[in-house]
Coordinates of C-alpha atoms and ligand atoms in Angstrom, one line a residue:
X1 CA 92.7 80.2 130.4
X2 CA 90.3 77.3 129.8
X3 CA 92.6 73.8 129.3
X4 CA 91.0 70.8 127.9
X5 CA 91.4 67.8 130.2
X6 CA 94.2 66.6 128.0
X7 CA 95.9 70.0 128.4
X8 CA 95.9 70.1 131.8
X9 CA 97.1 66.3 132.1
X10 CA 100.2 67.4 129.6
X11 CA 100.8 70.6 132.1
X12 CA 101.4 68.1 135.1
X13 CA 103.7 66.1 133.1
X14 CA 101.6 63.4 133.0
X15 CA 102.4 63.0 128.8
X16 CA 106.2 63.3 130.2
X17 CA 108.3 65.7 130.5
X18 CA 108.4 67.3 127.1
X19 CA 104.7 67.6 126.7
X20 CA 105.1 69.7 130.3
X21 CA 107.6 71.6 128.7
X22 CA 105.9 72.2 125.6
X23 CA 102.4 72.7 127.6
X24 CA 103.8 74.9 130.5
X25 CA 105.1 77.2 127.5
X26 CA 102.2 77.9 125.6
X27 CA 100.2 78.5 128.6
X28 CA 102.6 81.8 129.3
X29 CA 102.3 82.5 125.8
X30 CA 98.8 82.2 125.9
X31 CA 98.1 84.3 129.0
X32 CA 100.5 86.8 127.6
X33 CA 98.3 87.4 125.1
X34 CA 94.9 87.1 126.9
X35 CA 93.9 83.9 124.7
X36 CA 91.0 81.9 126.0
X37 CA 92.1 78.5 125.3
X38 CA 93.9 76.7 123.2
X39 CA 93.2 74.8 119.3
X40 CA 94.0 72.0 118.1
X41 CA 97.0 72.8 115.0
X42 CA 97.0 70.7 112.3
X43 CA 100.4 71.6 111.2
X44 CA 103.9 73.3 112.6
X45 CA 106.8 75.1 110.5
X46 CA 109.0 74.3 113.2
X47 CA 112.7 75.8 114.2
X48 CA 115.8 74.0 112.8
X49 CA 118.6 74.2 114.9
X50 CA 120.9 76.9 114.2
X51 CA 124.1 75.9 114.1
X52 CA 125.5 79.5 114.0
X53 CA 123.5 79.7 117.2
X54 CA 125.7 79.0 120.6
X55 CA 124.0 75.9 122.0
X56 CA 121.0 76.1 119.4
X57 CA 121.4 72.8 117.9
X58 CA 121.8 71.2 121.7
X59 CA 118.4 72.9 122.8
X60 CA 117.2 70.8 120.0
X61 CA 118.9 67.5 120.8
X62 CA 118.0 68.1 124.5
X63 CA 114.1 67.8 123.6
X64 CA 114.8 65.0 121.6
X65 CA 117.0 63.4 124.2
X66 CA 113.8 64.2 126.5
X67 CA 111.9 62.0 124.3
X68 CA 109.6 64.9 122.2
X69 CA 108.0 63.6 119.5
X70 CA 105.9 66.1 117.3
X71 CA 101.7 65.7 117.1
X72 CA 101.2 66.9 114.2
X73 CA 103.0 67.1 110.9
X74 CA 105.9 69.4 111.2
X75 CA 108.6 70.2 109.1
X76 CA 111.8 71.8 110.0
X77 CA 112.8 75.6 109.2
X78 CA 115.7 77.1 106.9
X79 CA 119.0 76.2 108.4
X80 CA 122.8 77.8 108.3
X81 CA 124.6 75.4 106.0
X82 CA 123.8 72.8 103.2
X83 CA 123.9 69.5 105.3
X84 CA 125.2 67.5 102.3
X85 CA 126.5 70.0 99.9
X86 CA 128.2 72.6 102.4
X87 CA 131.7 72.2 100.5
X88 CA 130.4 74.7 97.8
X89 CA 129.7 77.1 100.4
X90 CA 132.7 77.6 101.9
X91 CA 131.3 76.7 105.5
X92 CA 133.9 75.6 108.4
X93 CA 133.2 72.1 108.6
X94 CA 132.8 71.8 111.9
X95 CA 129.8 74.3 111.3
X96 CA 128.1 71.8 108.8
X97 CA 128.8 68.9 111.0
X98 CA 127.3 70.3 113.5
X99 CA 124.5 71.8 111.3
X100 CA 124.1 68.1 110.1
X101 CA 123.6 66.6 113.9
X102 CA 119.9 68.7 113.9
X103 CA 118.6 66.3 111.3
X104 CA 119.1 63.8 113.6
X105 CA 116.8 65.9 116.7
X106 CA 114.3 65.8 113.8
X107 CA 113.9 62.4 112.7
X108 CA 114.1 61.8 116.6
X109 CA 110.9 63.8 116.9
X110 CA 109.1 62.9 114.1
X111 CA 109.4 66.3 112.1
X112 CA 110.3 66.3 108.2
X113 CA 114.1 67.9 107.5
X114 CA 112.6 70.0 105.3
X115 CA 115.1 72.5 106.1
X116 CA 113.3 75.3 103.9
X117 CA 111.4 78.6 104.2
X118 CA 108.9 77.1 101.4
X119 CA 108.0 73.7 102.6
X120 CA 104.7 74.3 100.8
X121 CA 106.7 73.5 97.7
X122 CA 107.7 70.8 99.0
X123 CA 104.5 69.3 100.2
X124 CA 103.3 71.0 103.0
X125 CA 100.2 73.3 102.5
X126 CA 97.3 73.6 104.9
X127 CA 94.6 74.2 103.9
X128 CA 91.6 76.7 104.1
X129 CA 91.0 77.0 108.5
X130 CA 93.6 74.5 109.5
X131 CA 94.9 76.3 112.8
X132 CA 99.1 76.0 112.6
X133 CA 102.3 77.7 114.0
X134 CA 105.1 78.9 112.2
X135 CA 108.7 80.3 113.1
X136 CA 109.8 81.6 109.3
X137 CA 107.1 85.2 108.6
X138 CA 107.5 83.7 104.3
X139 CA 104.8 80.7 105.8
X140 CA 103.0 82.3 107.9
X141 CA 102.0 85.2 105.1
X142 CA 101.4 83.0 102.4
X143 CA 99.7 79.9 104.9
X144 CA 97.3 82.6 106.0
X145 CA 97.2 84.3 102.5
X146 CA 97.5 82.2 99.7
X147 CA 95.9 78.8 101.7
X148 CA 93.4 80.4 103.8
X149 CA 95.4 78.3 106.9
X150 CA 95.8 80.4 110.0
X151 CA 98.9 81.2 111.4
X152 CA 100.7 83.9 113.5
X153 CA 104.4 84.7 113.3
X154 CA 105.7 82.6 116.0
X155 CA 109.1 82.2 117.4
X156 CA 110.5 78.9 119.4
X157 CA 107.0 78.0 121.1
X158 CA 106.2 77.0 117.3
X159 CA 108.4 74.0 118.7
X160 CA 106.1 73.7 121.8
X161 CA 102.9 73.9 119.7
X162 CA 104.2 71.2 117.3
X163 CA 104.7 68.5 120.2
X164 CA 101.9 69.5 122.4
X165 CA 99.3 69.9 119.0
X166 CA 98.2 72.8 120.7
X167 CA 98.4 76.5 120.7
X168 CA 96.6 79.8 122.3
X169 CA 93.9 81.1 120.5
X170 CA 95.1 84.4 119.7
X171 CA 96.0 86.6 116.8
X172 CA 95.5 85.8 113.3
X173 CA 93.6 82.3 114.8
X174 CA 90.9 84.6 115.2
X175 CA 88.4 85.9 112.7
X176 CA 88.4 89.7 113.7
X177 CA 92.0 89.6 113.6
X178 CA 91.5 88.5 109.5
X179 CA 90.3 91.5 108.0
X180 CA 91.7 94.3 106.3
X181 CA 92.5 97.4 107.8
X182 CA 94.7 98.9 104.6
X183 CA 93.3 99.3 101.2
X184 CA 96.2 99.6 98.3
X185 CA 95.7 100.8 95.3
X186 CA 97.4 98.7 92.6
X187 CA 98.1 101.4 89.5
X188 CA 100.8 98.9 88.3
X189 CA 101.1 95.5 86.8
X190 CA 104.2 93.9 88.1
X191 CA 106.6 92.3 85.0
X192 CA 108.2 89.8 87.2
X193 CA 108.4 87.7 90.3
X194 CA 111.2 90.3 91.9
X195 CA 108.9 93.6 90.9
X196 CA 106.5 91.4 93.5
X197 CA 109.3 91.2 95.8
X198 CA 110.2 94.9 95.2
X199 CA 106.4 95.8 95.6
X200 CA 105.7 93.7 98.6
X201 CA 108.8 96.1 100.1
X202 CA 107.3 99.1 99.4
X203 CA 103.6 98.4 100.3
X204 CA 105.1 96.3 103.8
X205 CA 106.8 99.8 105.0
X206 CA 103.4 101.6 105.4
X207 CA 101.1 99.0 106.1
X208 CA 103.0 98.3 109.5
X209 CA 100.9 95.3 111.4
X210 CA 98.2 96.1 109.5
X211 CA 96.3 93.8 107.0
X212 CA 96.5 95.4 103.0
X213 CA 93.8 94.5 100.5
X214 CA 95.2 94.6 97.3
X215 CA 92.9 96.3 94.8
X216 CA 93.5 96.2 90.9
X217 CA 95.8 93.6 90.1
X218 CA 94.9 92.9 85.9
X219 CA 95.5 89.0 86.2
X220 CA 95.5 86.8 89.4
X221 CA 99.5 86.6 90.6
X222 CA 100.3 83.1 90.4
X223 CA 102.0 81.9 93.1
X224 CA 105.4 82.4 93.0
X225 CA 104.6 86.3 92.9
X226 CA 102.0 86.2 96.1
X227 CA 105.1 84.0 97.9
X228 CA 107.5 87.1 96.6
X229 CA 104.7 90.0 97.4
X230 CA 104.4 88.3 100.8
X231 CA 108.3 87.9 101.7
X232 CA 108.9 91.5 101.2
X233 CA 105.6 92.7 102.9
X234 CA 107.0 90.3 106.2
X235 CA 110.6 92.0 106.2
X236 CA 109.9 96.0 105.7
X237 CA 106.7 95.8 107.4
X238 CA 105.4 93.5 110.8
X239 CA 102.2 91.7 109.0
X240 CA 101.1 88.4 108.3
X241 CA 98.6 88.5 106.1
X242 CA 97.3 90.3 103.1
X243 CA 94.2 90.2 100.8
X244 CA 94.3 89.4 97.6
X245 CA 90.6 89.3 97.3
X246 CA 89.4 86.1 94.4
X247 CA 92.4 84.7 95.8
X248 CA 92.7 84.8 99.9
X249 CA 90.0 82.6 101.1
X250 CA 87.1 83.6 101.7
X251 CA 87.0 87.0 100.4
X252 CA 85.8 87.3 97.1
X253 CA 85.7 91.1 97.1
X254 CA 87.4 94.2 99.1
X255 CA 84.5 94.8 100.9
X256 CA 84.5 91.3 102.0
X257 CA 88.1 91.9 103.1
X258 CA 87.4 94.9 105.1
X259 CA 83.3 93.5 106.5
X260 CA 82.3 97.1 107.0
X261 CA 85.7 98.7 109.0
X262 CA 86.8 101.8 107.1
X263 CA 90.2 101.2 105.5
X264 CA 93.2 103.5 107.1
X265 CA 95.1 105.3 104.7
X266 CA 95.1 104.4 101.0
X267 CA 98.5 103.1 99.7
X268 CA 99.3 103.4 96.1
X269 CA 101.3 100.8 94.7
X270 CA 102.4 102.2 91.4
X271 CA 105.8 101.4 88.8
X272 CA 107.7 104.2 91.0
X273 CA 107.5 102.8 94.6
X274 CA 108.7 99.3 92.3
X275 CA 111.5 101.6 91.2
X276 CA 112.1 103.0 94.5
X277 CA 112.8 99.6 96.3
X278 CA 115.4 98.6 93.3
X279 CA 116.8 101.7 93.9
X280 CA 116.9 101.5 97.7
X281 CA 119.0 98.2 97.3
X282 CA 121.3 99.0 94.5
X283 CA 123.7 100.6 96.3
X284 CA 126.9 98.6 95.4
X285 CA 129.5 99.0 92.6
X286 CA 131.2 95.2 92.4
X287 CA 130.2 91.8 93.5
X288 CA 131.4 88.3 94.5
X289 CA 128.3 86.6 94.4
X290 CA 125.0 86.6 92.5
X291 CA 121.8 85.3 94.3
X292 CA 118.1 83.9 93.4
X293 CA 116.0 81.7 95.2
X294 CA 114.6 83.6 97.9
X295 CA 112.2 82.6 99.3
X296 CA 113.8 79.5 98.4
X297 CA 112.9 78.6 94.6
X298 CA 109.9 76.7 93.6
X299 CA 109.9 73.6 90.6
X300 CA 108.7 76.3 88.7
X301 CA 110.8 78.5 89.1
X302 CA 113.9 76.2 89.0
X303 CA 112.4 75.5 85.3
X304 CA 113.3 78.7 84.5
X305 CA 116.8 79.2 86.0
X306 CA 117.5 76.2 84.1
X307 CA 116.1 77.5 80.7
X308 CA 118.0 81.0 81.4
X309 CA 121.0 79.0 81.8
X310 CA 120.3 76.4 79.4
X311 CA 123.9 75.9 77.2
X312 CA 125.0 79.0 78.1
X313 CA 128.5 79.6 81.0
X314 CA 128.8 81.7 84.5
X315 CA 131.0 84.5 83.9
X316 CA 134.8 83.7 85.0
X317 CA 134.7 85.0 88.6
X318 CA 131.4 85.2 89.4
X319 CA 130.0 82.5 91.5
X320 CA 125.8 82.0 91.1
X321 CA 123.9 80.4 93.9
X322 CA 120.5 79.1 93.1
X323 CA 119.4 78.0 96.7
X324 CA 116.4 76.0 97.1
X325 CA 114.6 73.3 99.3
X326 CA 116.5 70.1 99.4
X327 CA 112.8 68.2 97.9
X328 CA 112.8 70.6 95.4
X329 CA 115.9 70.0 94.2
X330 CA 115.0 66.6 94.3
X331 CA 112.3 67.0 91.8
X332 CA 114.7 69.7 89.5
X333 CA 117.2 66.9 88.9
X334 CA 115.3 64.3 88.0
X335 CA 113.8 67.1 85.4
X336 CA 117.3 67.3 84.4
X337 CA 117.1 71.0 85.7
X338 CA 119.6 70.7 88.0
X339 CA 122.2 69.2 85.6
X340 CA 121.8 72.1 83.3
X341 CA 122.2 74.3 86.2
X342 CA 125.2 73.0 87.3
X343 CA 126.5 72.2 83.8
X344 CA 126.4 76.1 83.3
X345 CA 128.2 76.5 86.3
X346 CA 125.6 77.4 88.9
X347 CA 126.2 76.4 92.6
X348 CA 122.1 74.4 93.5
X349 CA 121.9 74.9 97.1
X350 CA 119.3 73.6 99.9
X351 CA 119.1 74.1 103.1
X352 CA 120.5 77.3 103.9
X353 CA 120.7 81.5 101.7
X354 CA 123.1 84.1 101.5
X355 CA 121.9 85.6 104.8
X356 CA 120.9 82.6 107.1
X357 CA 124.5 80.9 106.7
X358 CA 128.1 81.3 107.6
X359 CA 128.3 84.9 105.8
X360 CA 126.3 86.0 109.0
X361 CA 128.0 88.5 111.0
X362 CA 125.4 89.2 113.2
X363 CA 125.1 85.2 114.4
X364 CA 127.0 84.0 117.4
X365 CA 128.9 80.8 116.5
X366 CA 131.1 78.8 119.0
X367 CA 134.6 80.5 118.7
X368 CA 135.4 76.7 118.4
X369 CA 133.8 76.4 114.8
X370 CA 135.8 78.5 113.0
X371 CA 133.6 80.5 111.6
X372 CA 135.1 83.5 109.7
X373 CA 132.5 85.7 107.5
X374 CA 133.8 86.5 104.4
X375 CA 134.5 89.7 103.0
X376 CA 132.1 90.3 100.1
X377 CA 132.4 93.6 98.3
X378 CA 128.6 92.8 97.2
X379 CA 125.7 90.7 96.5
X380 CA 123.3 90.9 93.3
X381 CA 120.0 89.5 94.4
X382 CA 116.3 89.2 92.8
X383 CA 114.5 89.4 96.4
X384 CA 114.0 92.6 98.8
X385 CA 114.0 90.2 101.6
X386 CA 117.0 89.1 100.9
X387 CA 118.6 92.1 100.1
X388 CA 117.3 93.9 103.0
X389 CA 119.2 90.7 105.2
X390 CA 122.4 91.1 103.5
X391 CA 122.6 94.2 104.4
X392 CA 121.8 93.8 108.3
X393 CA 123.0 90.9 108.7
X394 CA 126.1 89.9 106.2
X395 CA 126.7 93.8 106.1
X396 CA 127.7 94.1 102.4
X397 CA 126.3 95.9 99.3
X398 CA 123.6 94.8 97.4
X399 CA 122.2 95.3 94.1
X400 CA 119.1 94.6 93.7
X401 CA 117.6 93.7 89.8
X402 CA 114.6 90.6 88.4
X403 CA 115.9 87.2 87.7
X404 CA 116.4 87.5 84.6
X405 CA 119.0 89.9 85.2
X406 CA 120.5 88.4 87.9
X407 CA 121.3 85.6 85.5
X408 CA 122.4 88.0 82.2
X409 CA 124.5 89.3 85.5
X410 CA 126.2 85.9 86.3
X411 CA 126.9 85.3 82.7
X412 CA 128.3 88.6 81.2
X413 CA 130.3 89.2 84.8
X414 CA 128.6 93.2 84.5
X415 CA 125.7 93.9 86.4
X416 CA 122.1 94.4 84.7
X417 CA 119.9 96.9 86.4
X418 CA 116.2 96.0 86.3
X419 CA 115.6 99.4 85.0
X420 CA 117.9 101.0 82.0
Ligands
F3S1 FE1 114.4 82.4 102.7 FE2 116.5 83.4 103.5 FE3 114.5 84.2 101.7 S1 115.4 82.2 104.5 S2 112.9 83.5 102.5 S3 115.8 82.4 101.4 S4 116.2 85.5 103.0

């Protein structure tokens, strides 16, 4: 692999141990994938340091102690607890205090303490052709498919890339990877963000690791709808990118998106596919919790939740969680939406989500933290992504419905399905 003079110097440790370690990891990654060289990156969405995983926060602290600093604008991904309002989720205090230490490491390294899976709603908005890295698949997919930036689905290597400001040129950093493989014939007009999530889950299963090209949306999907579509596709499949001609830069038509290649089997996106996803994630009969805000809610979604809950009250015995980033939460607080939600009895939670918090049974926390995942009868959700992970990680039944009906469920105490 061809290295620039600066790459070589970093590899030799002439820019400190943290950059040496980072470059060593990136060169190993690049060689494994046959990358010809490394590119400059312009943005990094990186690991938070997860308190539910033994020694994981400590790993970020170790890098900070080595003097690591990020070379490009960087944001921290979702964490295992709300660092400030953790009491309202029932998180053990020791877990929350450990999670708070991750913020210290990020501040020392110069990365923004965003602690969210939707950093774009918090102002991190990489533009067309920006090479970037992301530990969160939802971010990879949104940035590739909506913003036209270039990102793989990265793991811890994203931290190394942030420190070095470099990344091996392979995968979705290459033009040849960013072309359509499957044509999706859209024969339905999804009615809301949750329908886009259900549709994305249905399509993602069939696309696997390819690039779906959506043909036939009657109107341009909103940013929230595109976000939900991609998040769900990345959960049921291994996708990193989809293309909506006219939305995804630089493709104006589906012919351009395939750049002369023949698409694989045609995928039909119809109402049946949406209904099947709702049915697949509605095995519960009872619930303790209603959740909205997966991926972490945008300002527009916070506004919508506030309108639905204004002047009303969550039913006795029901918990309603609204999850969003701390930045969006601050904006929503200034607009009065957080007060409206809290007055209605909702809990507005940042930095985490149900499947990422201490509810998860698949994590390996230090026994000294005293994490005892609660026993839940079920969770009502409006996101196929969250539903899949609640099933797999919290191991409790789910009831998937639309956002409006999830909130109606919280208000009435009775599950309201998407389809009557
Ligand atoms: Fe974000 Fe949690 Fe959903 S990490 S995308 S809110 S499952």
